[in-house]
Coordinates of C-alpha atoms in Angstrom, one line a residue:
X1 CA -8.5 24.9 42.3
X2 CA -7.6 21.7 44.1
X3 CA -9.6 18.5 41.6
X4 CA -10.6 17.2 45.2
X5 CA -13.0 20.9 45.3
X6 CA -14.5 20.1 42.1
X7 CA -16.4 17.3 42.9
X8 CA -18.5 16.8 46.0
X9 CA -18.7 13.0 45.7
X10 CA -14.6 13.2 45.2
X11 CA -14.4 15.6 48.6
X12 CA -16.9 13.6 50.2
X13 CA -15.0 10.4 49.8
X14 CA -12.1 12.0 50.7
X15 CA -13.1 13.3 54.3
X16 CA -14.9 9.8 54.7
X17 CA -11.3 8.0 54.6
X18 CA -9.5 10.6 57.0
X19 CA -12.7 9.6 59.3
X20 CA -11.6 6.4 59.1
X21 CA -8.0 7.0 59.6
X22 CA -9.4 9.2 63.0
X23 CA -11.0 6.5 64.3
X24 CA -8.8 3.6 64.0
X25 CA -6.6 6.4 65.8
X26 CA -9.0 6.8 68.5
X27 CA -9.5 3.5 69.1
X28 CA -5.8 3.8 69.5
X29 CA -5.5 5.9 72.3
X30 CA -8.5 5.2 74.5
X31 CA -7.8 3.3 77.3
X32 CA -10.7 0.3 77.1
X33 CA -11.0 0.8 81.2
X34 CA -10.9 4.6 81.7
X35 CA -11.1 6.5 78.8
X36 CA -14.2 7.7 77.7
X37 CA -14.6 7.3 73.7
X38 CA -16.5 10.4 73.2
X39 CA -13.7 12.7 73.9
X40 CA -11.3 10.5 72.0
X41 CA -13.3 11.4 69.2
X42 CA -13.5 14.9 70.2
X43 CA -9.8 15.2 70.1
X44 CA -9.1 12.9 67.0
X45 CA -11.3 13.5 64.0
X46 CA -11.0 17.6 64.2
X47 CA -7.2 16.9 64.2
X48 CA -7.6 14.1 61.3
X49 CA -10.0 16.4 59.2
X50 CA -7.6 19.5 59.5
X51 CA -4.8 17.5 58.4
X52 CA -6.6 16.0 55.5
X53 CA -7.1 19.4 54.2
X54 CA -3.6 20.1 55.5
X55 CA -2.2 17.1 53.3
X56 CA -4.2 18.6 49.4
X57 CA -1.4 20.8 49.4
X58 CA 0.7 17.9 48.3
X59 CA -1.0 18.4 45.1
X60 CA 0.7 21.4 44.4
X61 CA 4.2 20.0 44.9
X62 CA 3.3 17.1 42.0
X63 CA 2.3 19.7 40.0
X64 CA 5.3 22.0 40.3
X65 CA 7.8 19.1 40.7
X66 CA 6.9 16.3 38.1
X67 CA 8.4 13.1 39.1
X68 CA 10.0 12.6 35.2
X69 CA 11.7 16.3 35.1
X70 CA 12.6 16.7 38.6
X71 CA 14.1 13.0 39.9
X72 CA 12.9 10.7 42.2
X73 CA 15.7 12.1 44.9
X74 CA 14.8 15.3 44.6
X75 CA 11.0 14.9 44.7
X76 CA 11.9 12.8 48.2
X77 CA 13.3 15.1 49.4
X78 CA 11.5 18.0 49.0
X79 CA 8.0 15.9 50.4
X80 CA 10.2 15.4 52.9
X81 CA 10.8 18.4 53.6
X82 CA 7.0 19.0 53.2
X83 CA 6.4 16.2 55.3
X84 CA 8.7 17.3 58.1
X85 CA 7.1 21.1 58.5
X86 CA 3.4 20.0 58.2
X87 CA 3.4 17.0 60.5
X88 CA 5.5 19.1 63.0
X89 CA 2.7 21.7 62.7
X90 CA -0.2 18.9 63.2
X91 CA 1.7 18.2 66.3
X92 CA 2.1 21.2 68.2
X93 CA -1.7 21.7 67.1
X94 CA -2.5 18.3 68.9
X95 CA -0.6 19.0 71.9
X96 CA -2.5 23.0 71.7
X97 CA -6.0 21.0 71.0
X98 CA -5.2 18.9 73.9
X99 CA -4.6 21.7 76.3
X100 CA -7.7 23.0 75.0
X101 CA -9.6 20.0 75.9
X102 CA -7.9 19.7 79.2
X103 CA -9.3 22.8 80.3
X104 CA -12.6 22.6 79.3
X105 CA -13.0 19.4 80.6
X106 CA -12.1 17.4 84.0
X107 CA -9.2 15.4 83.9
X108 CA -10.6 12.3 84.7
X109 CA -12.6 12.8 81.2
X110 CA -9.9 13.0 79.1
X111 CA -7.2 10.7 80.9
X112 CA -6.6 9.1 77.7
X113 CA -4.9 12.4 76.0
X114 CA -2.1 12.0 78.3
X115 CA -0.5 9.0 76.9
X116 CA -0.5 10.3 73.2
X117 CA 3.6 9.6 72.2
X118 CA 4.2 12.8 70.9
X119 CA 6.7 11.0 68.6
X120 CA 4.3 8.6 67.4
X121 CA 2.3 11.4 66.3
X122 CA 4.4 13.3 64.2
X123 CA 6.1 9.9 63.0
X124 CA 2.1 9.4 61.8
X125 CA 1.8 12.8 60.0
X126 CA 4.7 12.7 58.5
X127 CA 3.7 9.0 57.0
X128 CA 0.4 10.1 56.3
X129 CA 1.7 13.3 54.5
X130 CA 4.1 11.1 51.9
X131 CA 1.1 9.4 51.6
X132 CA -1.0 11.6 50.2
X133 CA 2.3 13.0 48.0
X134 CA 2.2 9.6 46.7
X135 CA -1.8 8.9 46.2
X136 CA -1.4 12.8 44.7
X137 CA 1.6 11.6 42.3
X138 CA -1.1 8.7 40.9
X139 CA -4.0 10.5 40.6
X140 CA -2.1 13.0 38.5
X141 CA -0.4 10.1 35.9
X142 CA -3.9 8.7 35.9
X143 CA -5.7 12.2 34.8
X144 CA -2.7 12.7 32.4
X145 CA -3.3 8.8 30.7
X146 CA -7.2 9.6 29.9
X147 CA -6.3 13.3 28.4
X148 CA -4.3 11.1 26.6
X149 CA -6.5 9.0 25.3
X150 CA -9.1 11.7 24.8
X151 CA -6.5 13.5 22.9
X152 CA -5.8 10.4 20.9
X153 CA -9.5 9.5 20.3
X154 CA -10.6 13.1 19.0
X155 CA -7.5 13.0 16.5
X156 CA -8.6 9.7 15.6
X157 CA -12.1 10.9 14.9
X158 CA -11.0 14.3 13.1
X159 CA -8.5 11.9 11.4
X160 CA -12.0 9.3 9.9
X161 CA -14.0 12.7 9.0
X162 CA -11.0 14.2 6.8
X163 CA -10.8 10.7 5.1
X164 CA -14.9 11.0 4.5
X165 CA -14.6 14.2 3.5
X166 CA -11.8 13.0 0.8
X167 CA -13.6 9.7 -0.4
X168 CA -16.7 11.3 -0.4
X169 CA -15.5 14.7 -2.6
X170 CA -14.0 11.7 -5.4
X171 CA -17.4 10.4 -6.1
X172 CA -19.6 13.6 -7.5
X173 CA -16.7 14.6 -9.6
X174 CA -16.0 11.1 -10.9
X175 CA -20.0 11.0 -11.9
X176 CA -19.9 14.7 -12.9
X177 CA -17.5 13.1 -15.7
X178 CA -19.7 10.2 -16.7
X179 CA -23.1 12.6 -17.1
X180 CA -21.1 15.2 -18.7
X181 CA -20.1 12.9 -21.4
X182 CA -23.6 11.5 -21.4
X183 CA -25.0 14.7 -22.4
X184 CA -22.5 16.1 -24.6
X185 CA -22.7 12.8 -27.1
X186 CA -27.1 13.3 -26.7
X187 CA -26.8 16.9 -27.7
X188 CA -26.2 16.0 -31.4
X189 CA -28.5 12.7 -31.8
X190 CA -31.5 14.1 -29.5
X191 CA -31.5 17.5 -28.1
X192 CA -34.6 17.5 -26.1
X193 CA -33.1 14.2 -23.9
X194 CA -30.3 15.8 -23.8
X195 CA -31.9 19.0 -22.2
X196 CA -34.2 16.4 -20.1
X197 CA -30.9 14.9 -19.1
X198 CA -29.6 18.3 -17.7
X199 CA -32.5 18.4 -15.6
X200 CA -32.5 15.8 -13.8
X201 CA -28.7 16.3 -13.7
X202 CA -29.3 19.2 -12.2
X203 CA -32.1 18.1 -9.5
X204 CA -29.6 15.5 -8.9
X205 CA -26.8 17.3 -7.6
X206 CA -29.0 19.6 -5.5
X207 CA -30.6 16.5 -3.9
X208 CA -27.4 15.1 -2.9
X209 CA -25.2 18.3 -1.9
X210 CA -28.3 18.7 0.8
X211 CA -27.5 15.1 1.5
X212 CA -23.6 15.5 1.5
X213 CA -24.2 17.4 4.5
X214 CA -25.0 14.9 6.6
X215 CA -23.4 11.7 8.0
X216 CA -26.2 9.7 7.5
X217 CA -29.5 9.5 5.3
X218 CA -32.3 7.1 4.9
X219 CA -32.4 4.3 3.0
X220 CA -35.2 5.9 1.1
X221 CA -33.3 9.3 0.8
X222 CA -31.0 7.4 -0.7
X223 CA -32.6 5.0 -3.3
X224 CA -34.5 8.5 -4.2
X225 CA -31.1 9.9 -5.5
X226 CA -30.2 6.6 -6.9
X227 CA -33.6 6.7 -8.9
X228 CA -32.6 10.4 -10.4
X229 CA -29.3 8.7 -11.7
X230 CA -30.7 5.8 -13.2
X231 CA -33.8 8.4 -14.6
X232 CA -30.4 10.2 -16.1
X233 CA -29.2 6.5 -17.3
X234 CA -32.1 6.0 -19.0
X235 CA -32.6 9.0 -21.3
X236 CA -28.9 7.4 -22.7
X237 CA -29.8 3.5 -22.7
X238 CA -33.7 3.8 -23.7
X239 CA -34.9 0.3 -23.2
X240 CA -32.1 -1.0 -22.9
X241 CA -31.8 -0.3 -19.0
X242 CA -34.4 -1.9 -16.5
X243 CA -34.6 -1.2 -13.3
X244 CA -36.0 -3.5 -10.5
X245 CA -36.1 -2.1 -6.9
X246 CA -37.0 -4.2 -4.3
X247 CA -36.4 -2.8 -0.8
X248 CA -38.2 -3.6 2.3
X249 CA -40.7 -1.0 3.9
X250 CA -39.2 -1.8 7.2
X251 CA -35.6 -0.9 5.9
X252 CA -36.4 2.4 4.6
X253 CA -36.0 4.5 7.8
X254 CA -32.6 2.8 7.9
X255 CA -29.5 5.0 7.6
X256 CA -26.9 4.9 5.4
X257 CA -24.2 7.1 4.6
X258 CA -25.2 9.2 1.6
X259 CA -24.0 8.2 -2.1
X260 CA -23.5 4.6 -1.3
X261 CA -25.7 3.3 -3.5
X262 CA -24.7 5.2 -6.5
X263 CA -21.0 4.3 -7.1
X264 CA -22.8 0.9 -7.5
X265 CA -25.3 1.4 -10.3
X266 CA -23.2 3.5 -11.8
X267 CA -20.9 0.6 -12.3
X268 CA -23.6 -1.9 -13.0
X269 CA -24.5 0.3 -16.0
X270 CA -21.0 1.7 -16.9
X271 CA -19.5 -2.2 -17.3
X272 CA -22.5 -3.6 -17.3
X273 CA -25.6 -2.5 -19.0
X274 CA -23.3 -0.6 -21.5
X275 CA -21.6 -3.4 -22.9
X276 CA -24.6 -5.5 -23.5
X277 CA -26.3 -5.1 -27.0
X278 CA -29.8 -6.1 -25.9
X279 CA -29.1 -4.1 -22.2
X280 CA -30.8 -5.7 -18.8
X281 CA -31.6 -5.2 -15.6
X282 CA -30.4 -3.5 -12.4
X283 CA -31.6 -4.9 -9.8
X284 CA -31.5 -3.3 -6.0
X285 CA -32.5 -5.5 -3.0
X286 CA -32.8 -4.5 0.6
X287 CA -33.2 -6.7 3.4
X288 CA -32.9 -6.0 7.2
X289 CA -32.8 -7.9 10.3
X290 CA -32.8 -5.8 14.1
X291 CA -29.5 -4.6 13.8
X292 CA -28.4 -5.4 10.5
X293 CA -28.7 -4.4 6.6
X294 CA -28.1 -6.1 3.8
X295 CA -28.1 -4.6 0.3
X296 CA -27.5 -5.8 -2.9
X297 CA -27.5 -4.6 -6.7
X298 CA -26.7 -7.0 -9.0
X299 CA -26.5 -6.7 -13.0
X300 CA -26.0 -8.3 -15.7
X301 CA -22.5 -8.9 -17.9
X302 CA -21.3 -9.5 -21.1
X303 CA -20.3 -13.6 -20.5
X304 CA -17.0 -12.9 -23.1
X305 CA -15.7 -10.4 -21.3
X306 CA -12.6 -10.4 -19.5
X307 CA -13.3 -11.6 -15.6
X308 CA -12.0 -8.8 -13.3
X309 CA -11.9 -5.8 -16.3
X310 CA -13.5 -2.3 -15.2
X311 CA -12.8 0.5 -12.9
X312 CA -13.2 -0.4 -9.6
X313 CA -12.7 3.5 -8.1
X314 CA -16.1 3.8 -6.8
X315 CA -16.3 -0.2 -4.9
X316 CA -13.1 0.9 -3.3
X317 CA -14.5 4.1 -2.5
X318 CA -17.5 2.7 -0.6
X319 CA -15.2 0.0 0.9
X320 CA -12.8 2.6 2.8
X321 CA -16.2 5.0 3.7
X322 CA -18.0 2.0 5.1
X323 CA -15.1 0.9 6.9
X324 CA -14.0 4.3 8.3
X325 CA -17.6 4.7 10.0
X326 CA -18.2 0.9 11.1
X327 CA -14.6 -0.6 11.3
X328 CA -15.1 -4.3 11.2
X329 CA -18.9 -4.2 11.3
X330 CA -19.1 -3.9 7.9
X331 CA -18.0 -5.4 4.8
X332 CA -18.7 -5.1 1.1
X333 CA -18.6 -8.5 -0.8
X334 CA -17.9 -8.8 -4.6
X335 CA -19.2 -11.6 -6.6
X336 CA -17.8 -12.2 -9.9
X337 CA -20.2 -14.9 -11.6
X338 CA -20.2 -15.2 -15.7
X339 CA -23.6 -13.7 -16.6
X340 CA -23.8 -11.6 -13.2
X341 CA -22.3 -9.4 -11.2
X342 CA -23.2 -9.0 -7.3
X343 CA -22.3 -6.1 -5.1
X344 CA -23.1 -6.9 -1.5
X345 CA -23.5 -4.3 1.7
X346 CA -23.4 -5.5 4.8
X347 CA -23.6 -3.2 8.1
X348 CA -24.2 -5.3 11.3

């Protein structure tokens, strides 16, 4: 089906202009002293509407002769050819409609009809008829340019969900490792926190595979599942590890994407906590403006160690998710001090 039969505000339009193109046509051939403009409308707009309908067959020629596999010259020519049979048509229908006209009505009505040019007529639907060949031609390059980019925005966003998919599946395994390990050195020195530590292991990964499933969570959700790792943290560390959450109420029904937060602590504790004889704190702030969030969780670090050391997998991890989702409105911000190190969220 024609596009132009799709929409009713598109073939609405569309009969509005060949209106207009009627009666600029009218106001053409009545004679300002003795025609009478109610039968030059009579003859004109029927004509003009039956050759607008005439004129969406040129649609079918753009579609069958593409201008980039068929040639300029030989799409001419063949809407010439077009052009040439239907505005021939449209005139031996005006003179017919004329006749018509003439016979229904007196002569002195319609003394305007007889000085229509029959050559200026055809000479006008065959111009009006390239026309529309050429308004068909852009419409067509302009439908083809959005598929385009509809085209190019669906791969893009299949292309962000496969990455997601691939930087979120390298963060359970990666703490998989770390708790395995955990356990397996407990199971000698204390059984039942190593059994304890299974647990919440387990409750753990069941919170977060439901989690996984989304896109987003709440900040709560999410400081929920941080709190079962740093439970699991604890059973290793004893008093070693402190935690110190501090999230504002009005940022809890904020989303996040899930397992953000615990690539973090499990950093802060892994080159942190862990290398610190007496142990310390973790510390997880949450502040948020209208539109923004800002979150922090900060540790500290062993002031002889090395200044860059550690593995940094699970920063760059959260650094590609967060900007794969918000492109430039985010950033994650790193800051190195001697006793402490800072990981900052921001989402704007």
């Amino acid at each position: 089906m024609h596009p132009v039969f799709i929409h009713k505000k598109i073939l609405a339009a569309y009969l509005i202009v060949w209106t207009i193109f009627g009666l600029l046509f009218a106001s053409f051939i009545a004679h300002p002293l003795t025609s009478d403009w109610v039968f030059s409308l009579i003859y004109t707009l029927p004509l003009f509407h039956f050759y607008g309908l005439v004129c969406l067959s040129a649609w079918y020629l753009c579609k069958f002769f593409p201008i980039k596999k068929s040639g300029v010259v030989k799409v001419f020519l063949i809407f010439s050819i077009a052009a040439l049979v239907n505005s021939s048509f449209w005139l031996l229908l005006g003179i017919e409609w004329s006749a018509l006209l003439e016979r229904s009505f007196n002569a002195a009505s319609i003394a305007s009809f007889d000085v229509i040019e029959p050559r200026l007529f055809f000479i006008l639907g065959f111009t009006l008829y390239l026309l529309s060949g050429a308004g068909h031609y852009l419409a067509i390059v302009y439908d083809e340019a959005q598929a385009t980019q509809r085209r190019l925005i669906e791969l893009h966003a299949l292309a962000r969900e496969a990455e997601l998919k691939a930087l979120r599946s390298q963060i359970n395994p990666h703490f998989l490792f770390n708790s395995l390990n955990s356990i397996s050195a407990l199971t000698a020195t204390d059984p039942k926190a190593a059994r304890r530590m299974t647990e919440l292991l387990a409750e753990f990964f069941r919170k977060s595979l439901d989690a996984g499933k989304k896109e987003f969570v709440t900040l709560k959700e999410e400081i929920e599942l941080t709190s079962y790792y740093l439970d699991i943290e604890k059973i290793r560390f004893g008093k070693r590890l402190i935690t110190d959450i501090q999230v504002d109420e009005t940022c809890l029904s904020r989303t996040v994407p899930p397992l953000i937060l615990q690539p973090l602590v499990e950093n802060a504790v892994k080159h942190g906590i862990a290398h610190i004889i007496e142990g310390g704190t973790v510390t997880i702030k949450a502040e948020c403006g209208k539109k923004s969030l800002h979150i922090a969780v900060e540790n500290p670090v062993d002031p002889d160690r090395p200044i860059g050391t550690g593995n940094r997998l699970g920063l760059e991890n959260i650094r590609d998710r967060l900007s794969a989702i918000y492109d430039s409105k985010s950033d994650v911000v790193v800051r190195d001090k001697t006793n402490t190190f800072i990981v900052e969220i921001l989402i704007k």
